[in-house]
mmCIF file of C-alpha atoms in Angstrom:
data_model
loop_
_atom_site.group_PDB
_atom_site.id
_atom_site.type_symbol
_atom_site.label_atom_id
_atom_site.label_comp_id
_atom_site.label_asym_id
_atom_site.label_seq_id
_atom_site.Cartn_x
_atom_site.Cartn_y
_atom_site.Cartn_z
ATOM 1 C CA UNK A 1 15.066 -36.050 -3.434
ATOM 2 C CA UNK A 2 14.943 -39.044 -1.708
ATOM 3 C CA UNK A 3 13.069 -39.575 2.026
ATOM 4 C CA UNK A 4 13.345 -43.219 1.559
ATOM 5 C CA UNK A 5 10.668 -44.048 -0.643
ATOM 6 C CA UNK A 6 9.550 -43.294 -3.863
ATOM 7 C CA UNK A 7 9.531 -40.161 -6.013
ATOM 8 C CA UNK A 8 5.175 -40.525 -6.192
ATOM 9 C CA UNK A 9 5.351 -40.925 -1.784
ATOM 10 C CA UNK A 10 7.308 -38.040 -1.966
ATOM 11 C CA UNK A 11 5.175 -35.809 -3.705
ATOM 12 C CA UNK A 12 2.186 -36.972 -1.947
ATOM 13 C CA UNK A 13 3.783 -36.047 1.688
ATOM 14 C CA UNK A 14 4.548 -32.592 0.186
ATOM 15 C CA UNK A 15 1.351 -32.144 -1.550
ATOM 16 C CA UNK A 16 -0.429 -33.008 2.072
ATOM 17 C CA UNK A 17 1.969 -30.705 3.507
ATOM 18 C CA UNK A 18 0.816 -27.652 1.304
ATOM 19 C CA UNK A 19 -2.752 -28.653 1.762
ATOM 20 C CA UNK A 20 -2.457 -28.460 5.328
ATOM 21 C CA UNK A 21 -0.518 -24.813 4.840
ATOM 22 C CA UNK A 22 -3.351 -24.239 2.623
ATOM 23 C CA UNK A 23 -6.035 -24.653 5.593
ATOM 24 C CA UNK A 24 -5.551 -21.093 6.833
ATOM 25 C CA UNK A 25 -5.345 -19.201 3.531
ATOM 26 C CA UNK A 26 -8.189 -17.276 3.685
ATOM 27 C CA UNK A 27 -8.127 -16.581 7.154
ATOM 28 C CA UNK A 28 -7.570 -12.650 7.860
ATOM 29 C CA UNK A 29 -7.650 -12.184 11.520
ATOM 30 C CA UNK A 30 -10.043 -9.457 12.658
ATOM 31 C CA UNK A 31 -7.928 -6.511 14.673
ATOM 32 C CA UNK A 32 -5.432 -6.615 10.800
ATOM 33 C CA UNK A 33 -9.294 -6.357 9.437
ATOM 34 C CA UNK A 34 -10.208 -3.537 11.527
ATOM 35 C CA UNK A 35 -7.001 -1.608 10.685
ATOM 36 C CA UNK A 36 -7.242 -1.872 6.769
ATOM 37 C CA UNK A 37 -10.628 -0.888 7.064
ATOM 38 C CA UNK A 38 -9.873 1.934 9.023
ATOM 39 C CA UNK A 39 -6.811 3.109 6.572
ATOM 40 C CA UNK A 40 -9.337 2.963 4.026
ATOM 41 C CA UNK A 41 -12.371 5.252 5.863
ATOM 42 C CA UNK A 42 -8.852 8.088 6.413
ATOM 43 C CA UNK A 43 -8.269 7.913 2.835
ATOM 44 C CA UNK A 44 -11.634 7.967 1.564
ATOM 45 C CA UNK A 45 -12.536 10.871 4.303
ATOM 46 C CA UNK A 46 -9.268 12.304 2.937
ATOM 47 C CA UNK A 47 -10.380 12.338 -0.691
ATOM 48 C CA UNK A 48 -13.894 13.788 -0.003
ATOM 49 C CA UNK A 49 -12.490 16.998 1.882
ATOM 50 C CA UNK A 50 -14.670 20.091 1.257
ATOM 51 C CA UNK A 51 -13.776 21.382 -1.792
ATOM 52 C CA UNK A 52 -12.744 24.850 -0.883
ATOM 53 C CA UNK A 53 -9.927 22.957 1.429
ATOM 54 C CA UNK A 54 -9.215 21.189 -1.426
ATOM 55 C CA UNK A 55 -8.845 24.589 -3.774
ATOM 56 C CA UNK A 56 -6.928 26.307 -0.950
ATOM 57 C CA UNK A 57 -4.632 23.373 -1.012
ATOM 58 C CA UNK A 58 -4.124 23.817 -4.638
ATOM 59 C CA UNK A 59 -3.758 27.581 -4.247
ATOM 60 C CA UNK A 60 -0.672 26.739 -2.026
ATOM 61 C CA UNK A 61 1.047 24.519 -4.025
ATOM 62 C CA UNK A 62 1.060 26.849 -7.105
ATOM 63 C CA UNK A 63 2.853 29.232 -4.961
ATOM 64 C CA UNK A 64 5.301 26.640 -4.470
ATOM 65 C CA UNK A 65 4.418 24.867 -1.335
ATOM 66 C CA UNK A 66 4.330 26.107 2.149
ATOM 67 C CA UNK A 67 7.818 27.880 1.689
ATOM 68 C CA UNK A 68 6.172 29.826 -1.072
ATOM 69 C CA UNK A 69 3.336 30.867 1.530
ATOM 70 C CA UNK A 70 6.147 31.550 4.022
ATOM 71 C CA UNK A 71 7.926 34.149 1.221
ATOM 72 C CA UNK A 72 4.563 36.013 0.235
ATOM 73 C CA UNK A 73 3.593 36.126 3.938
ATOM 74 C CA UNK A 74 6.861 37.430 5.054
ATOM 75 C CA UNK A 75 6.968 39.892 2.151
ATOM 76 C CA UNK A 76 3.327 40.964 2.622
ATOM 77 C CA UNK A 77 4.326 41.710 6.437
ATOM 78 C CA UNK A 78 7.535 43.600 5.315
ATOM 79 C CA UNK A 79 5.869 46.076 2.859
ATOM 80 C CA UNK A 80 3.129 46.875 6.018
ATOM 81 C CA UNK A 81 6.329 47.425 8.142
ATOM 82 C CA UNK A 82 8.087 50.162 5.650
ATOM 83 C CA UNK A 83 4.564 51.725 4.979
ATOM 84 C CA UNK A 84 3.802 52.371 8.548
ATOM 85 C CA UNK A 85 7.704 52.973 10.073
ATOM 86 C CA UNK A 86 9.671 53.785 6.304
ATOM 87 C CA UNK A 87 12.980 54.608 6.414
ATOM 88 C CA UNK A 88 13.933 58.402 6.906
ATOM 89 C CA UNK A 89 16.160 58.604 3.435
ATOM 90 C CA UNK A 90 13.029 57.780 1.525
ATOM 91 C CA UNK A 91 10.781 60.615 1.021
ATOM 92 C CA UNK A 92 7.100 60.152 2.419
ATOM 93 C CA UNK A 93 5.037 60.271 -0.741
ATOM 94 C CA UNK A 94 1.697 61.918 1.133
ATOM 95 C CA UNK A 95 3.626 64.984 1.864
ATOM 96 C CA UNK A 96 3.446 65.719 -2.351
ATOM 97 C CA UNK A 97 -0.508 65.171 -1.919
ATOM 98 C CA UNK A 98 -1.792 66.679 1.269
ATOM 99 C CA UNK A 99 0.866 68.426 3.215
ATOM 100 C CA UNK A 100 1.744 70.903 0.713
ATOM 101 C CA UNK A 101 2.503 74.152 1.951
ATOM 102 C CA UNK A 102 1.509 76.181 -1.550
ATOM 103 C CA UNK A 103 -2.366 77.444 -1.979
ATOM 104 C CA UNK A 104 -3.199 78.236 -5.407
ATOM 105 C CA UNK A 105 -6.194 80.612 -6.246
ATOM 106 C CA UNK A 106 -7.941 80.844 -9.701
ATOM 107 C CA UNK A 107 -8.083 84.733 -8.714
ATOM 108 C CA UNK A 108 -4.560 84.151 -9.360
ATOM 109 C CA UNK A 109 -4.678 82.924 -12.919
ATOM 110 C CA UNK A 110 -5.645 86.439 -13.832
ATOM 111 C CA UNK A 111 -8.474 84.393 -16.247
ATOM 112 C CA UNK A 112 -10.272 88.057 -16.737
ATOM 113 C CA UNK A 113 -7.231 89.457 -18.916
ATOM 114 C CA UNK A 114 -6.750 86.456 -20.650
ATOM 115 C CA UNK A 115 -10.407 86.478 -21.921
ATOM 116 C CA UNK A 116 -10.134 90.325 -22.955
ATOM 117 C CA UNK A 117 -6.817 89.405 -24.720
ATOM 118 C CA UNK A 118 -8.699 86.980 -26.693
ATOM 119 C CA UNK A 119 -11.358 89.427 -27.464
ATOM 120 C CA UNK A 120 -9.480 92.449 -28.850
ATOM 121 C CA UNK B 1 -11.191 -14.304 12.032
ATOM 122 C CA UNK B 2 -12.652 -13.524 8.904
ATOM 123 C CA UNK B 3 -13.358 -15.661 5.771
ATOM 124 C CA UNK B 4 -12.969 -13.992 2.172
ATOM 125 C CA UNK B 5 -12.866 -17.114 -0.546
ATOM 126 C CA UNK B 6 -16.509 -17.913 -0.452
ATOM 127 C CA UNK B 7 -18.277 -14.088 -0.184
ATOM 128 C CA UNK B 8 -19.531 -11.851 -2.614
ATOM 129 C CA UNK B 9 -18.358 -12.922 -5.833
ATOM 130 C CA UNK B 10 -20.213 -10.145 -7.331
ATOM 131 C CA UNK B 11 -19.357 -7.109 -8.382
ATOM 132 C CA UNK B 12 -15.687 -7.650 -9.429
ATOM 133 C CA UNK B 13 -12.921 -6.385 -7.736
ATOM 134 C CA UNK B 14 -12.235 -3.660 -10.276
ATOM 135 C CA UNK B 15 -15.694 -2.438 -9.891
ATOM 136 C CA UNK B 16 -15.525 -2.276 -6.067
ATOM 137 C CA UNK B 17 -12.306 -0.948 -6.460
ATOM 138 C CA UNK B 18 -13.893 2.158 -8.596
ATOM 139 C CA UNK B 19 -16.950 2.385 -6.575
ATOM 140 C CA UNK B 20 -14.296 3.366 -3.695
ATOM 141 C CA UNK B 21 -12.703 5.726 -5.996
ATOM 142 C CA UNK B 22 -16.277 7.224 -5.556
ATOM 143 C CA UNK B 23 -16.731 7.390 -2.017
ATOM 144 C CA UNK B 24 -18.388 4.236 -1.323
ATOM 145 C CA UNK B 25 -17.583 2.697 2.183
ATOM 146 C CA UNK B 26 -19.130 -0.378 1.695
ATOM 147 C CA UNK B 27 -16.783 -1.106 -1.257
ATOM 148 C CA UNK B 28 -13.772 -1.278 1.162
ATOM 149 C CA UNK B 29 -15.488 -3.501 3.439
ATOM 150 C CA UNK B 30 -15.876 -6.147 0.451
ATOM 151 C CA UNK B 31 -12.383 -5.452 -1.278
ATOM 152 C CA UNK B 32 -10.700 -5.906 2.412
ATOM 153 C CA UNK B 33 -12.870 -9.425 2.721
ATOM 154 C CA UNK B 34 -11.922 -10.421 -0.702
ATOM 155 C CA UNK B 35 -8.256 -9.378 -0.927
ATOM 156 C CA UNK B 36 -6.879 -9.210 2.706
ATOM 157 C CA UNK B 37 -6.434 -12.815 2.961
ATOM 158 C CA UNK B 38 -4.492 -13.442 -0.064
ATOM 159 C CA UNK B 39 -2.221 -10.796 0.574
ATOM 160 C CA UNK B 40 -1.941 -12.003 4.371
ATOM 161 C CA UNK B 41 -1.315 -15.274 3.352
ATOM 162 C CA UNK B 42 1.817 -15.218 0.872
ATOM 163 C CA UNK B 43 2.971 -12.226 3.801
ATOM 164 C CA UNK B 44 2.902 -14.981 5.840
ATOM 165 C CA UNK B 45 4.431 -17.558 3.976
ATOM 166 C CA UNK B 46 7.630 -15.763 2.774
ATOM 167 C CA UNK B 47 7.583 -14.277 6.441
ATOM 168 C CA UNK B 48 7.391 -16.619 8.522
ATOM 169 C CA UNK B 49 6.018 -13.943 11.252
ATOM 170 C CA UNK B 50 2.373 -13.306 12.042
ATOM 171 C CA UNK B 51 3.405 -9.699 13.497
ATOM 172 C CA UNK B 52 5.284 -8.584 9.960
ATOM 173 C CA UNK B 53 2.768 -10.642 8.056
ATOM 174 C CA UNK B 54 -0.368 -8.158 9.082
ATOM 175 C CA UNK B 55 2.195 -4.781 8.740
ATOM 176 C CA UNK B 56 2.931 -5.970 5.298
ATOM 177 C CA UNK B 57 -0.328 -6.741 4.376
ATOM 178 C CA UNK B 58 -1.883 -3.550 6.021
ATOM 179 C CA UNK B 59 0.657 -1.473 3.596
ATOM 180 C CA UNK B 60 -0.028 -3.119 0.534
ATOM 181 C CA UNK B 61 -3.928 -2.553 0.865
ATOM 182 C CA UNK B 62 -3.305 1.058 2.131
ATOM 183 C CA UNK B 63 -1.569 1.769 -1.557
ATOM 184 C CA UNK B 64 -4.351 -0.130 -3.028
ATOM 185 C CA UNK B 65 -6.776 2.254 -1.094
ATOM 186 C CA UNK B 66 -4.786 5.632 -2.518
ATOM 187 C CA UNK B 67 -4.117 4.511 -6.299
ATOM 188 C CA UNK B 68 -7.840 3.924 -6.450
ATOM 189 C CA UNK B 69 -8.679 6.788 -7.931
ATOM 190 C CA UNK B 70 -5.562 6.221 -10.725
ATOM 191 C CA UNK B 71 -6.659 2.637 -11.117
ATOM 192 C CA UNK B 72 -6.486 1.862 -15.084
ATOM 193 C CA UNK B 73 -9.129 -0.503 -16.064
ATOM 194 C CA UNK B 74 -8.363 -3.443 -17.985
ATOM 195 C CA UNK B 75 -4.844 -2.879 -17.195
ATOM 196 C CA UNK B 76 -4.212 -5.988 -15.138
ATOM 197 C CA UNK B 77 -6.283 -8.124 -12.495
ATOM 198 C CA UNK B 78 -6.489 -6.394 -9.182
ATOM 199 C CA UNK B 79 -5.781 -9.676 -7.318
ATOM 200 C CA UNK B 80 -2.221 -9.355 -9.415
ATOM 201 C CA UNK B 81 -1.084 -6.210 -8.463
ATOM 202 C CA UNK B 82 -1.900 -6.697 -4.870
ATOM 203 C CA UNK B 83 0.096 -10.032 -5.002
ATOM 204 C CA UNK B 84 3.053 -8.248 -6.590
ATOM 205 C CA UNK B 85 2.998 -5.043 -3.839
ATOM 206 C CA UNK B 86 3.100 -7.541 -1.329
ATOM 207 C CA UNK B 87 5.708 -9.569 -2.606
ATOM 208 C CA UNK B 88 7.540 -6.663 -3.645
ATOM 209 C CA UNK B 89 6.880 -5.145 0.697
ATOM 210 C CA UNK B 90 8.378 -8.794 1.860
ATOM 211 C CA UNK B 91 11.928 -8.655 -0.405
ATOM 212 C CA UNK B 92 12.471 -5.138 1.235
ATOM 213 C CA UNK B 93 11.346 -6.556 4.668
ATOM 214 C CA UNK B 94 13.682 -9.480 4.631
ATOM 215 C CA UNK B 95 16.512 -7.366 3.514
ATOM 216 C CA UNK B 96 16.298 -4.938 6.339
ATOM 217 C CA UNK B 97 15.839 -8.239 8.783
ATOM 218 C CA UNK B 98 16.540 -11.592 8.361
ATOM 219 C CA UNK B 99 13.429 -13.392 9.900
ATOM 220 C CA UNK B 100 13.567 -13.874 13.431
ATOM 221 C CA UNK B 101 11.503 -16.896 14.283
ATOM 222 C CA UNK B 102 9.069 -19.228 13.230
ATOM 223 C CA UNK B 103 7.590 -19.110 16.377
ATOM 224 C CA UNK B 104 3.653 -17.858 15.093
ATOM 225 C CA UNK B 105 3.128 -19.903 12.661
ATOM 226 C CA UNK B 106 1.518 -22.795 13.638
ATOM 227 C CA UNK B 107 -2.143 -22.317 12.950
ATOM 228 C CA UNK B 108 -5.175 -23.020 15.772
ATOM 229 C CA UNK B 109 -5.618 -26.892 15.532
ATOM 230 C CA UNK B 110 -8.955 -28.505 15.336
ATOM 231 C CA UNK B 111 -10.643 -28.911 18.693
ATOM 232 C CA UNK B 112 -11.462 -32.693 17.673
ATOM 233 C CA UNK B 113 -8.108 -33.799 17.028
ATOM 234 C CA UNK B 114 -5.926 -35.618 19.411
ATOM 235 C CA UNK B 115 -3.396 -33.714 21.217
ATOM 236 C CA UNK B 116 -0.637 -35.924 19.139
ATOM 237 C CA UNK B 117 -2.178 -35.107 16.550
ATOM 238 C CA UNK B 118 -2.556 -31.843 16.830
ATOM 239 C CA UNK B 119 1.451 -31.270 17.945
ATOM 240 C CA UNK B 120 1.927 -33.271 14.923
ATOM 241 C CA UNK B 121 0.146 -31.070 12.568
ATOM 242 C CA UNK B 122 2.146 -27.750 14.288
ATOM 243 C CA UNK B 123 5.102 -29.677 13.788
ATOM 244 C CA UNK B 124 4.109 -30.322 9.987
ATOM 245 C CA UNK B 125 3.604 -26.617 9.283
ATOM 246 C CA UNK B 126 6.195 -25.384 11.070
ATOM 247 C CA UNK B 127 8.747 -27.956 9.213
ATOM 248 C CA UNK B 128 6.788 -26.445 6.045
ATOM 249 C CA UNK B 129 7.615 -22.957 6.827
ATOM 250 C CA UNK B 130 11.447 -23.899 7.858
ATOM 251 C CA UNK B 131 11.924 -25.013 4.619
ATOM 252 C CA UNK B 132 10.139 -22.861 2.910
ATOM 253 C CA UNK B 133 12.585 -19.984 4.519
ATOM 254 C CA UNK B 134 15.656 -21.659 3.226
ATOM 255 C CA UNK B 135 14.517 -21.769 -0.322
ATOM 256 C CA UNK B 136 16.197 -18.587 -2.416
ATOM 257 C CA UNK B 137 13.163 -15.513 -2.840
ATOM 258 C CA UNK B 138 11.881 -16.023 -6.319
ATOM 259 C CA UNK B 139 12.064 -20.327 -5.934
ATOM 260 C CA UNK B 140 9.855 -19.405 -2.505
ATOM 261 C CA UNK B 141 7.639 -17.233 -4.272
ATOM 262 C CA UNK B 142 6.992 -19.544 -7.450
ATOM 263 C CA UNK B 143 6.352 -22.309 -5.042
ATOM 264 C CA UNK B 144 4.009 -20.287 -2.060
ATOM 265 C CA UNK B 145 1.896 -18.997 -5.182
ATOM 266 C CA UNK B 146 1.439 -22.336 -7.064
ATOM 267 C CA UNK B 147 1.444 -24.542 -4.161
ATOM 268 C CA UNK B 148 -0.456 -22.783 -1.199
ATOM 269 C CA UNK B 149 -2.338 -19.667 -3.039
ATOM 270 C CA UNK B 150 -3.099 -22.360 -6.034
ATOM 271 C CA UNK B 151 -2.219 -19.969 -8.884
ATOM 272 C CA UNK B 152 -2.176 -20.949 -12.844
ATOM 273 C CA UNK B 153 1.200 -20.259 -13.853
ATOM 274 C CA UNK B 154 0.453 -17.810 -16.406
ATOM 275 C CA UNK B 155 -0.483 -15.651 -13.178
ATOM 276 C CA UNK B 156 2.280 -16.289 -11.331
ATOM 277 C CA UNK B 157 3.963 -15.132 -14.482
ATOM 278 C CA UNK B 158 2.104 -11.820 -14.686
ATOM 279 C CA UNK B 159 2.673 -11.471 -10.571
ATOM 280 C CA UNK B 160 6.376 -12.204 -11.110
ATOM 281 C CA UNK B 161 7.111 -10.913 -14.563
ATOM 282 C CA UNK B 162 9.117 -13.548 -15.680
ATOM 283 C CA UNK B 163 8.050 -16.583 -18.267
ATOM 284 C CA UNK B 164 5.425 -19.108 -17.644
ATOM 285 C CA UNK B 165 8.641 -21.347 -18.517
ATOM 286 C CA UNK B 166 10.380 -19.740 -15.920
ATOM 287 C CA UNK B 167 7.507 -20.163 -13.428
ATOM 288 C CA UNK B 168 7.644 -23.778 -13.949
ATOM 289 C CA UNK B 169 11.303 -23.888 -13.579
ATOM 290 C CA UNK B 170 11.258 -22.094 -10.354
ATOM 291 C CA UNK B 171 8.298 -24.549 -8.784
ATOM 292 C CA UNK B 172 10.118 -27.504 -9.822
ATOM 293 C CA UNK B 173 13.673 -26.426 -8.300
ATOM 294 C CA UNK B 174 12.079 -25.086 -5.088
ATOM 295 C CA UNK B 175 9.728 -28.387 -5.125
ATOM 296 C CA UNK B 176 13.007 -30.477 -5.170
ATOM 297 C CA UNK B 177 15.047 -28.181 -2.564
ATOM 298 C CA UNK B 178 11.398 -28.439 -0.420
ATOM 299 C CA UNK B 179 11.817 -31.827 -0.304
ATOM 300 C CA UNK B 180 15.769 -32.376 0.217
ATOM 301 C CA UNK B 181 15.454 -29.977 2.525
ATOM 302 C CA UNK B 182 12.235 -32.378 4.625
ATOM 303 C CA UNK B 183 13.899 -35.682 3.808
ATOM 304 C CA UNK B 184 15.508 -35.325 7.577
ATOM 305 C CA UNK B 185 12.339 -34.784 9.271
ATOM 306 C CA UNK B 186 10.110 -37.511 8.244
ATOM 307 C CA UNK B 187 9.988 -39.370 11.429
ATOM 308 C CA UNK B 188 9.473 -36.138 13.508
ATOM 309 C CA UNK B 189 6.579 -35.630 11.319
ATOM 310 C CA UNK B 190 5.181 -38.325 11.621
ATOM 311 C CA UNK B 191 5.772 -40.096 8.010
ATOM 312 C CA UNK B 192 6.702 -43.806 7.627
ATOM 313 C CA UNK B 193 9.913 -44.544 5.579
ATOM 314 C CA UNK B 194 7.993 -46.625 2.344
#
């Protein structure tokens, strides 16, 4: 390099350059302060959630997210729909438990003959 | 403004770091003290802007706040991986925009100097700066690290992950280009030809 004087001027001049470049380095001005500090109080607030939040945020992910919620709520909400308005080719499962037509008697098991069978 | 070199010097950063992992407030307070200003700095340096400078360094101690809890200890000094997010956040800055401007970064003068003086100085670290822009990335960073942040080189080699070799040849270049690069300015700055 050459400034017009020696190589050992030279470095001096650049040397007092840095040092006066070297005046402000560690100077962090107070409003950048202020916002690191307050990204740090979010994340730390963040981290120390209530557990159960956390727990129902790890309940969701296993499912796959909150598309996987979307699925098992829109499935849940489509097996209340057939149960309540079902399609008329599908038969309605109560009428084989409590709308049967058919009464059945034990007078009608004839249990009396069966018994005197058995005893001759 | 706030000073960081001379506070606290106890616990270490690694132990603050950890005692945020845990919840402690406080711990950020001293960590932001402590570390803000020498990520600020070299933002500011390879910059050249005050305004990208302090979005830079807010981003690198927002990663630093949420890989505390992964934080391996022993693994490498704090101060180092800060210094290589940052650097890392300015190469991606400067290739989505060319600086604009030097125009912020002239520090506040001393109230006691004379007003030559003073536009002098500005001029000094503003000529700094220009020249400091022109060198290529890695010559820039080898020099802002040794020559401003006052870094051993075997730091600069962990922050850069190159040789200490390599660390010296990059200062030395970028020392030269520096002053090549100043050798047209000396009267405006006030230096008299020896």
């Amino acid at each position: 390099m050459n400034w017009g004087m020696n190589m050992a001027d030279e470095e001096t001049e650049l040397d007092h350059l840095f040092a006066q470049a070297r005046t402000a380095r560690d100077v962090l001005p107070d409003a950048l302060a202020v916002r690191i500090e307050t990204d740090a109080e979010a994340v730390r607030l963040a981290r120390s959630a209530p557990k159960a939040r956390r727990v129902w945020r790890q309940w969701i992910a296993l499912i796959g997210g909150w598309q996987g919620m979307g699925g098992l709520v829109a499935a849940s909400a489509a097996g209340v729909w057939i149960g309540f308005s079902a399609p008329t080719f599908l038969p309605d499962p109560v009428d084989y438990f409590a709308l049967s037509e058919t009464t059945y008697l034990l007078a009608d098991l004839n249990l009396d003959e069966t018994y005197l069978e058995d005893a001759e | 403004m706030r000073g960081g070199g001379d506070t606290v010097p106890e616990p270490s950063d690694e132990m603050l770091l950890g005692r945020f992992a845990d919840g402690d407030a406080t711990a950020a307070r001293l960590l932001t003290e402590r570390l803000g200003p020498r990520s600020y700095s070299v933002a500011l340096r390879m910059l050249g802007n005050r305004a990208e400078a302090e979005d830079v360094t807010q981003e690198a101690m927002m990663r630093l706040w949420k890989m505390a809890p992964d934080w391996v200890s022993g693994q490498a000094q704090l101060s180092t991986w800060l210094y290589r997010v940052t650097l890392n956040l300015c190469v991606d800055l400067r290739r989505r925009k060319r600086p604009d401007a030097l125009e912020n970064v002239a520090e506040p003068a001393d109230g006691a100097a004379s007003v030559v003086d003073r536009m002098q100085d500005a001029a000094r670290k503003d000529a700094l700066q220009a020249a400091l822009d022109q060198l290529p990335d890695r010559q820039r960073q080898a020099v802002v690290l040794r020559h401003i942040e006052e870094l051993s080189n075997p730091e600069i080699a962990g922050i850069m992950d190159i040789s200490v070799e390599a660390v010296e040849s990059l200062t030395a270049r970028g020392k030269r280009a520096l002053a090549a690069i100043l050798a047209g300015r000396r009267d405006e700055l006030g230096y008299e030809h020896g």
